[in-house]
Short mmCIF file of C-alpha atoms and ligand atoms in Angstrom, two decimals:
data_model
loop_
_atom_site.label_atom_id
_atom_site.label_comp_id
_atom_site.label_asym_id
_atom_site.label_seq_id
_atom_site.Cartn_x
_atom_site.Cartn_y
_atom_site.Cartn_z
CA MET W 1 11.36 107.66 99.93
CA SER W 2 13.15 104.35 99.73
CA GLN W 3 12.69 101.75 102.48
CA PRO W 4 15.22 101.80 105.32
CA THR W 5 17.57 98.81 105.56
CA PHE W 6 19.91 97.17 108.04
CA LEU W 7 22.72 94.68 107.46
CA LEU W 8 22.20 91.07 108.50
CA ASP W 9 25.51 89.20 108.34
CA GLY W 10 26.66 91.74 105.79
CA GLN W 11 23.59 91.59 103.56
CA SER W 12 21.02 94.32 103.27
CA VAL W 13 17.54 93.66 104.72
CA PRO W 14 14.69 96.18 104.19
CA PHE W 15 12.24 96.85 107.03
CA ASP W 16 9.11 98.81 107.88
CA ASP W 17 9.09 101.22 110.73
CA GLY W 18 8.50 99.41 114.04
CA GLN W 19 9.29 95.97 112.61
CA MET W 20 11.45 93.69 114.75
CA ILE W 21 14.77 92.39 113.39
CA LEU W 22 13.48 88.79 113.25
CA GLU W 23 10.28 89.69 111.40
CA ALA W 24 12.05 91.85 108.85
CA ALA W 25 14.63 89.12 108.27
CA ARG W 26 11.90 86.53 107.73
CA ALA W 27 10.04 88.75 105.31
CA ALA W 28 13.28 88.97 103.35
CA GLY W 29 13.65 85.18 103.35
CA ARG W 30 16.41 85.17 105.96
CA TYR W 31 16.20 82.78 108.91
CA ILE W 32 17.06 83.68 112.48
CA PRO W 33 16.47 80.79 114.92
CA HIS W 34 13.49 81.13 117.26
CA LEU W 35 11.49 78.88 119.59
CA CYS W 36 9.15 81.05 121.66
CA TRP W 37 8.35 83.44 118.82
CA HIS W 38 5.33 82.65 116.63
CA PRO W 39 3.94 84.73 113.74
CA ASP W 40 0.46 84.85 115.30
CA PHE W 41 1.60 86.35 118.62
CA PRO W 42 3.50 89.36 119.91
CA PRO W 43 7.15 88.64 120.83
CA HIS W 44 7.66 86.88 124.14
CA GLY W 45 11.42 87.07 124.52
CA SER W 46 11.91 84.05 126.78
CA CYS W 47 13.94 81.45 124.89
CA LYS W 48 16.72 83.75 123.66
CA LEU W 49 17.49 81.41 120.76
CA CYS W 50 16.98 84.40 118.45
CA VAL W 51 20.00 86.14 119.99
CA VAL W 52 21.91 88.38 117.57
CA LYS W 53 24.74 90.82 118.07
CA VAL W 54 24.07 94.48 117.36
CA ALA W 55 26.72 97.10 118.11
CA GLY W 56 28.52 94.71 120.45
CA ARG W 57 25.39 93.84 122.43
CA HIS W 58 23.58 90.50 122.44
CA VAL W 59 19.85 91.15 121.96
CA SER W 60 16.74 89.13 121.15
CA ALA W 61 15.98 89.59 117.45
CA CYS W 62 12.28 88.86 118.01
CA ALA W 63 11.89 91.79 120.40
CA THR W 64 14.41 94.34 119.13
CA PRO W 65 13.17 96.87 116.56
CA ALA W 66 15.21 97.12 113.38
CA ARG W 67 17.17 100.35 112.97
CA ALA W 68 18.40 101.85 109.73
CA GLY W 69 22.04 101.12 109.09
CA ALA W 70 22.42 98.70 112.02
CA GLU W 71 24.91 95.87 111.59
CA VAL W 72 23.38 92.64 112.88
CA GLU W 73 25.43 89.45 113.33
CA SER W 74 23.47 86.20 113.47
CA ASP W 75 25.00 83.23 111.68
CA THR W 76 28.47 83.53 113.23
CA PRO W 77 30.46 81.01 115.28
CA GLU W 78 30.16 83.22 118.37
CA ILE W 79 26.37 83.59 118.22
CA ASN W 80 25.75 79.99 117.18
CA THR W 81 27.86 78.78 120.09
CA GLU W 82 25.74 80.85 122.43
CA ARG W 83 22.59 79.35 120.88
CA ARG W 84 23.99 75.84 121.23
CA THR W 85 24.63 76.49 124.92
CA LEU W 86 21.03 77.66 125.36
CA LEU W 87 19.81 74.49 123.64
CA GLN W 88 22.01 72.33 125.86
CA MET W 89 20.51 73.96 128.93
CA LEU W 90 16.99 73.31 127.63
CA PHE W 91 17.85 69.66 127.01
CA VAL W 92 19.31 68.95 130.46
CA GLU W 93 16.61 70.86 132.31
CA GLY W 94 13.84 68.55 131.08
CA ASN W 95 13.72 64.89 130.13
CA HIS W 96 14.25 64.66 126.40
CA PHE W 97 14.37 61.02 125.45
CA CYS W 98 13.83 61.52 121.73
CA PRO W 99 13.75 57.81 120.76
CA ALA W 100 10.50 57.42 122.72
CA CYS W 101 8.99 60.80 121.87
CA GLU W 102 6.05 60.98 119.47
CA LYS W 103 7.20 64.42 118.38
CA SER W 104 10.61 63.23 117.19
CA GLY W 105 11.14 64.46 113.64
CA ASP W 106 8.45 67.12 114.02
CA CYS W 107 10.04 68.83 117.02
CA GLN W 108 11.50 72.31 116.70
CA LEU W 109 13.87 71.92 119.65
CA GLN W 110 15.35 68.75 118.18
CA ALA W 111 15.47 70.22 114.66
CA MET W 112 17.28 73.29 115.95
CA ALA W 113 19.78 71.07 117.72
CA TYR W 114 20.39 69.33 114.37
CA ASP W 115 20.73 72.67 112.59
CA LEU W 116 23.26 73.89 115.11
CA GLU W 117 25.01 70.50 115.24
CA MET W 118 24.51 70.05 118.95
CA THR W 119 25.95 66.57 119.54
CA THR W 120 26.12 66.60 123.33
CA PRO W 121 24.01 67.99 126.17
CA ARG W 122 27.36 68.86 127.79
CA PHE W 123 25.91 69.84 131.17
CA ARG W 124 24.78 67.66 134.02
CA HIS W 125 21.26 66.37 133.54
CA PHE W 126 18.63 67.40 136.07
CA PHE W 127 16.47 64.32 135.44
CA PRO W 128 13.46 66.07 136.98
CA ASP W 129 10.40 64.14 138.10
CA ARG W 130 7.46 65.40 136.06
CA PRO W 131 4.44 63.09 135.95
CA VAL W 132 2.39 63.07 132.74
CA ASP W 133 -1.30 64.00 132.59
CA ALA W 134 -3.20 61.45 130.53
CA SER W 135 -6.61 62.35 131.98
CA HIS W 136 -8.06 64.01 128.88
CA PRO W 137 -9.74 61.59 126.44
CA GLU W 138 -8.12 63.11 123.37
CA VAL W 139 -4.91 64.83 124.39
CA LEU W 140 -1.89 63.77 126.46
CA LEU W 141 0.36 66.18 128.36
CA ASP W 142 3.96 65.09 128.82
CA PHE W 143 5.50 67.85 130.94
CA ASN W 144 8.95 66.24 130.75
CA ARG W 145 9.57 68.07 127.50
CA CYS W 146 8.22 71.53 128.30
CA ILE W 147 10.54 74.44 127.44
CA TYR W 148 8.22 77.10 128.94
CA CYS W 149 7.79 79.06 125.74
CA GLU W 150 4.25 79.92 126.91
CA LEU W 151 2.83 79.46 123.43
CA CYS W 152 0.06 77.19 124.74
CA VAL W 153 -0.68 79.69 127.52
CA ARG W 154 -0.93 82.54 125.04
CA ALA W 155 -2.92 80.55 122.45
CA SER W 156 -5.43 79.34 125.01
CA ARG W 157 -5.88 82.77 126.53
CA GLU W 158 -5.79 84.95 123.45
CA GLN W 159 -7.22 82.76 120.71
CA ASP W 160 -9.30 80.07 122.39
CA GLY W 161 -10.52 82.46 125.11
CA LYS W 162 -10.08 79.75 127.75
CA ALA W 163 -6.89 80.16 129.80
CA VAL W 164 -6.38 76.42 130.22
CA PHE W 165 -2.63 76.74 130.87
CA ALA W 166 -0.45 78.93 133.08
CA LEU W 167 3.17 79.06 134.15
CA THR W 168 3.70 79.00 137.90
CA GLY W 169 6.83 79.34 140.02
CA ARG W 170 9.98 81.14 139.03
CA GLY W 171 13.41 80.26 137.70
CA ILE W 172 14.29 76.64 138.08
CA ASN W 173 11.01 75.95 139.92
CA LYS W 174 8.94 77.11 136.97
CA LYS W 175 6.15 74.74 136.05
CA LEU W 176 3.44 74.50 133.44
CA ALA W 177 0.12 74.23 135.28
CA VAL W 178 -3.36 73.33 134.16
CA ASN W 179 -6.07 75.69 135.40
CA ALA W 180 -8.40 73.35 137.20
CA GLU W 181 -8.97 72.71 140.87
CA SER W 182 -7.71 69.15 140.34
CA GLY W 183 -4.86 70.30 138.08
CA ARG W 184 -6.01 67.76 135.48
CA LEU W 185 -6.61 68.57 131.83
CA ALA W 186 -9.80 66.49 131.82
CA ASP W 187 -11.33 68.93 134.29
CA THR W 188 -10.94 71.96 131.99
CA ASP W 189 -12.88 72.99 128.88
CA PHE W 190 -9.83 72.19 126.71
CA ALA W 191 -10.72 70.64 123.34
CA ALA W 192 -8.62 68.83 120.76
CA ASN W 193 -9.38 71.46 118.12
CA ASP W 194 -8.23 74.38 120.27
CA LYS W 195 -5.39 76.48 118.88
CA ALA W 196 -3.48 75.60 122.07
CA ALA W 197 -3.67 71.91 121.17
CA HIS W 198 -1.60 72.46 118.03
CA ILE W 199 0.97 75.06 118.95
CA CYS W 200 3.52 73.31 121.15
CA PRO W 201 6.93 73.39 119.40
CA VAL W 202 8.03 70.29 121.32
CA GLY W 203 6.37 67.08 122.47
CA VAL W 204 4.24 68.16 125.44
CA ILE W 205 0.72 68.55 124.04
CA LEU W 206 0.05 65.43 121.99
CA LYS W 207 -3.10 64.22 120.31
CA LYS W 208 -3.77 60.67 121.38
CA ARG W 209 -3.88 57.68 118.98
CA VAL W 210 -2.09 59.41 116.07
CA GLY W 211 1.43 59.45 117.51
CA PHE W 212 3.04 57.36 114.83
CA ALA W 213 0.55 57.87 111.97
CA VAL W 214 3.44 59.48 110.09
CA PRO W 215 6.41 57.12 110.41
CA ILE W 216 9.78 58.26 111.78
CA GLY W 217 11.93 59.13 108.78
CA GLU W 218 9.10 60.78 106.84
CA ARG W 219 8.44 63.67 109.18
CA THR W 220 8.76 67.44 108.78
CA TYR W 221 12.44 67.77 109.60
CA ASP W 222 13.37 64.49 107.94
CA ARG W 223 12.36 66.12 104.69
CA ALA W 224 13.94 69.55 105.16
CA PRO W 225 15.95 71.26 107.88
CA LEU W 226 14.37 73.76 110.27
CA HIS W 227 16.06 76.79 108.75
CA GLU W 228 14.13 76.10 105.53
CA VAL W 229 10.83 74.95 107.04
CA ALA W 230 10.62 77.90 109.45
CA LEU W 231 10.63 80.55 106.72
CA PRO W 232 7.31 81.83 105.40
CA LYS W 233 6.35 80.42 102.03
CA LEU W 234 7.21 82.90 99.32
CA GLU W 235 4.81 83.54 96.49
CA GLY W 236 5.16 80.87 93.84
CA ASP W 237 6.31 78.23 96.35
CA THR W 238 4.20 75.14 96.56
CA MET S 1 57.23 52.89 101.82
CA SER S 2 56.16 50.97 104.86
CA THR S 3 52.45 50.44 105.38
CA PRO S 4 51.03 52.80 108.01
CA ARG S 5 50.58 51.36 111.47
CA LYS S 6 47.11 50.05 112.10
CA LEU S 7 45.16 52.08 114.64
CA ARG S 8 44.06 50.22 117.76
CA VAL S 9 40.36 50.51 118.50
CA ALA S 10 38.46 49.32 121.57
CA THR S 11 34.69 49.19 121.90
CA VAL S 12 32.37 48.45 124.78
CA SER S 13 28.68 48.36 125.64
CA LEU S 14 28.02 49.66 129.17
CA ALA S 15 24.37 50.31 130.03
CA GLY S 16 23.33 49.88 126.41
CA CYS S 17 21.43 47.33 124.37
CA PHE S 18 24.21 46.47 121.88
CA GLY S 19 22.16 48.32 119.25
CA CYS S 20 25.07 50.64 118.51
CA HIS S 21 27.36 47.66 118.03
CA MET S 22 24.79 46.11 115.67
CA SER S 23 24.74 49.38 113.78
CA LEU S 24 28.54 49.32 113.64
CA LEU S 25 28.28 45.95 111.90
CA ASP S 26 25.67 47.51 109.61
CA ILE S 27 28.42 49.34 107.71
CA ASP S 28 28.32 46.27 105.48
CA GLU S 29 31.27 45.92 103.08
CA HIS S 30 33.03 48.89 104.71
CA VAL S 31 33.93 46.38 107.41
CA PHE S 32 36.75 45.21 105.12
CA ALA S 33 38.08 48.75 104.64
CA LEU S 34 37.84 49.25 108.38
CA LEU S 35 39.73 46.07 109.23
CA ASP S 36 42.48 47.14 106.80
CA LYS S 37 43.03 50.19 108.93
CA VAL S 38 42.33 49.11 112.48
CA GLU S 39 43.08 46.37 114.95
CA LEU S 40 40.54 45.63 117.62
CA ASP S 41 41.54 45.62 121.27
CA ARG S 42 38.96 45.04 124.01
CA SER S 43 35.56 44.69 122.36
CA PRO S 44 32.52 42.38 122.39
CA LEU S 45 33.85 41.34 118.97
CA THR S 46 37.16 40.06 120.36
CA ASP S 47 35.92 39.11 123.80
CA LEU S 48 39.12 40.53 125.35
CA LYS S 49 38.38 41.46 128.95
CA THR S 50 40.88 44.26 129.49
CA CYS S 51 41.87 47.19 127.38
CA GLY S 52 45.44 47.98 126.30
CA PRO S 53 46.71 51.30 124.97
CA CYS S 54 44.44 52.34 122.09
CA ASP S 55 44.02 55.17 119.63
CA ILE S 56 40.23 55.18 119.67
CA GLY S 57 37.65 53.97 122.18
CA LEU S 58 33.98 53.72 121.21
CA VAL S 59 31.66 53.61 124.20
CA GLU S 60 28.06 52.53 123.84
CA GLY S 61 25.71 52.90 126.80
CA GLY S 62 25.59 55.04 129.91
CA VAL S 63 26.84 54.30 133.40
CA CYS S 64 24.35 52.39 135.54
CA ASN S 65 26.50 50.37 137.95
CA SER S 66 29.90 50.22 139.65
CA GLU S 67 31.42 47.97 137.00
CA ASN S 68 30.47 50.48 134.27
CA VAL S 69 32.43 53.13 136.18
CA HIS S 70 35.57 50.95 136.31
CA VAL S 71 35.38 49.96 132.65
CA LEU S 72 34.75 53.53 131.55
CA ARG S 73 37.72 54.78 133.57
CA GLU S 74 39.88 52.05 132.02
CA PHE S 75 38.79 53.19 128.56
CA ARG S 76 39.56 56.80 129.36
CA ALA S 77 42.98 55.89 130.71
CA GLN S 78 43.87 53.73 127.70
CA CYS S 79 42.26 55.50 124.72
CA LYS S 80 43.72 58.64 123.20
CA THR S 81 40.36 59.54 121.70
CA LEU S 82 37.18 58.57 123.49
CA VAL S 83 33.85 58.64 121.69
CA ALA S 84 30.38 58.53 123.24
CA MET S 85 28.47 56.47 120.67
CA GLY S 86 24.67 56.61 120.73
CA ALA S 87 21.94 58.13 122.85
CA CYS S 88 22.60 56.16 126.07
CA ALA S 89 26.28 57.14 126.27
CA ILE S 90 25.36 60.75 125.48
CA ASN S 91 22.32 61.33 127.71
CA GLY S 92 21.62 58.09 129.57
CA GLY S 93 18.98 57.01 127.07
CA LEU S 94 16.44 54.35 127.94
CA PRO S 95 18.12 53.10 131.14
CA ALA S 96 18.06 56.67 132.49
CA GLN S 97 14.28 56.60 132.35
CA ARG S 98 14.48 55.07 135.82
CA ASN S 99 16.21 58.15 137.18
CA HIS S 100 13.14 59.72 138.73
CA LEU S 101 12.43 56.51 140.64
CA ASP S 102 14.12 55.15 143.75
CA VAL S 103 16.52 52.36 142.78
CA GLY S 104 15.54 50.25 145.80
CA GLN S 105 11.88 50.48 144.86
CA CYS S 106 12.73 49.56 141.26
CA LEU S 107 14.54 46.42 142.41
CA SER S 108 11.81 45.30 144.76
CA ALA S 109 9.14 46.04 142.14
CA VAL S 110 10.98 43.80 139.67
CA PHE S 111 12.09 41.01 142.01
CA GLN S 112 9.61 41.00 144.86
CA SER S 113 6.25 42.44 144.00
CA ARG S 114 5.59 40.86 140.63
CA PRO S 115 2.95 38.12 140.61
CA GLY S 116 4.64 34.80 141.31
CA MET S 117 7.79 36.43 142.66
CA ASP S 118 6.50 37.76 145.96
CA THR S 119 8.81 35.55 148.02
CA ALA S 120 11.90 36.19 145.88
CA GLU S 121 14.84 38.22 147.18
CA VAL S 122 16.62 41.01 145.37
CA PRO S 123 19.74 39.23 144.05
CA ASP S 124 22.79 40.11 146.14
CA ASP S 125 25.51 37.80 144.81
CA PRO S 126 28.85 39.53 145.47
CA GLU S 127 29.74 39.04 141.77
CA LEU S 128 26.92 41.34 140.73
CA PRO S 129 27.95 44.96 140.32
CA LEU S 130 26.00 47.36 142.51
CA PRO S 131 23.51 49.56 140.66
CA LEU S 132 24.03 53.33 140.98
CA ASP S 133 21.16 55.41 142.26
CA LYS S 134 21.03 57.20 138.88
CA VAL S 135 22.09 56.28 135.34
CA HIS S 136 24.62 58.80 134.03
CA PRO S 137 25.75 59.85 130.57
CA ILE S 138 29.44 59.02 130.26
CA HIS S 139 30.57 62.67 130.08
CA GLU S 140 29.39 63.05 133.68
CA VAL S 141 32.07 60.52 134.71
CA VAL S 142 35.05 61.01 132.36
CA ARG S 143 36.18 63.52 129.76
CA VAL S 144 34.78 62.66 126.34
CA ASP S 145 36.35 63.83 123.09
CA TYR S 146 33.53 63.31 120.60
CA PHE S 147 29.84 62.50 120.57
CA LEU S 148 28.02 60.49 117.92
CA PRO S 149 24.25 60.78 118.49
CA GLY S 150 21.56 58.34 117.39
CA CYS S 151 19.51 55.53 118.88
CA PRO S 152 21.38 53.88 117.34
CA PRO S 153 23.43 56.05 114.98
CA SER S 154 22.93 54.64 111.48
CA GLY S 155 25.66 52.51 109.94
CA GLU S 156 26.20 55.33 107.48
CA ALA S 157 26.65 57.89 110.28
CA ILE S 158 29.08 55.58 112.10
CA TRP S 159 31.05 54.98 108.94
CA GLN S 160 31.29 58.68 108.13
CA PHE S 161 32.34 59.42 111.70
CA ILE S 162 34.99 56.69 111.86
CA SER S 163 36.31 57.57 108.40
CA ASP S 164 36.85 61.14 109.58
CA LEU S 165 38.64 59.95 112.71
CA LEU S 166 40.85 57.52 110.80
CA ALA S 167 41.78 60.22 108.32
CA GLY S 168 42.77 62.54 111.15
CA ARG S 169 39.87 64.95 110.52
CA THR S 170 37.58 66.33 113.20
CA PRO S 171 34.61 63.97 112.91
CA ARG S 172 31.41 65.62 111.83
CA VAL S 173 27.96 64.15 111.56
CA SER S 174 25.64 66.73 110.14
CA TYR S 175 22.18 66.86 108.62
CA PRO S 176 20.71 64.50 107.45
CA LEU S 177 22.81 61.89 109.31
CA LEU S 178 22.50 63.65 112.67
CA HIS S 179 19.63 62.07 114.62
CA PHE S 180 18.71 61.79 118.28
CA ASP S 181 16.34 58.88 117.63
S1 SF4 P 301 10.31 67.16 122.66
FE1 SF4 P 301 11.75 67.15 120.96
S2 SF4 P 301 13.78 67.21 121.89
FE2 SF4 P 301 12.31 66.61 123.49
S3 SF4 P 301 12.26 64.37 123.47
FE3 SF4 P 301 10.65 65.03 122.07
S4 SF4 P 301 11.65 65.09 120.05
FE4 SF4 P 301 13.28 65.05 121.58
S1 SF4 P 302 3.63 72.91 126.73
FE1 SF4 P 302 4.66 73.36 124.82
S2 SF4 P 302 3.71 75.28 124.16
FE2 SF4 P 302 3.28 75.06 126.33
S3 SF4 P 302 4.91 76.18 127.40
FE3 SF4 P 302 5.53 74.00 127.27
S4 SF4 P 302 6.76 73.89 125.41
FE4 SF4 P 302 5.60 75.80 125.28
S1 FES P 303 12.39 83.69 119.76
FE1 FES P 303 13.19 85.53 120.59
S2 FES P 303 13.40 85.04 122.67
FE2 FES P 303 12.45 83.25 121.89
#
């Protein structure tokens, strides 16, 4: 029997039974934006940047199973405008001062904003007060840039077996917390070679003393845009 | 055929560092092409202190004090097209990094509690504009037509953006010229 397919922006994409729209699209070399999704973890469905339109409904491509014959709209003005609005909300909710951020040029949030040509934050800035945690000898936490994707929480719990991070509070009072009586990273068993130390898509979890080892202008998304970098390497690629 | 009317352009640096204006000058020889097409009104380059009716206003910097508010409102009233140029105009930038602090404490920390300045007063000359409690991006104060990101935007990005505007196109700065840093 031939593989079932769905249509992504009018082009046929094959999928395996149970595969999510985003995964199937990626396997076929087609990019759908995502921030909280990561190939090593089950879908989380919190950022909504992977929004697509299926049968008139806006759904998360990372958490919606592909269906044979479905017509999926992704790279359309309507959906990209919605994504841009989500990005703008993420930018004003935290403190994203890119010129002083070590992650600039390697940051997925910033690169997605470039991809979607977000030129203004549009909304009123919250300018929240979020002190940094520099207690750990090797790693700095700058909470000002957290987008609550929970990737560090999941990586620490599921891969490092440590549960160093947790999200507390709800809605606008949500906070990334460090699991220690003192609340300080130095008082946990976190280590610089943990999976959780390398998974943050933005500039929260930063290894100390290497911030500018790669100069601005020569970084990941200086060399290629996110929609290329984010796709899995196909066989034969270098 | 008569030569087309030159467009009037005003520029200003509010709570900025003049970096965007330096970048504007970084368009090198395009300066000549630009000056063929535009006349400058109020600008640090002309030193005019008030702004007349203009086609385009380029605003560098955010809004950090009462004078910035007045100047920005003057620009909005006089310029048909108003552009937020650079990170500070767009999101407050570096000056906005004081926003989670109390402005009174900032002033006393700078003027009163630094070594050697412990008897100094916070300056209160009536000529000095009063600082706002927060630094705001300009779109939080007036309507803005276009945004040109960068800290500063490169000369190339500025030139592409202005060329679009002068040609009557919707200005577009896309990859790889679009940068937030
Ligand atoms: S985390 Fe990304 S978007 Fe935020 S300040 Fe750093 S580079 Fe900019
Ligand atoms: S610190 Fe980074 S990985 Fe963790 S929740 Fe925040 S943005 Fe996600
Ligand atoms: S990637 Fe699907 S919700 Fe975040």
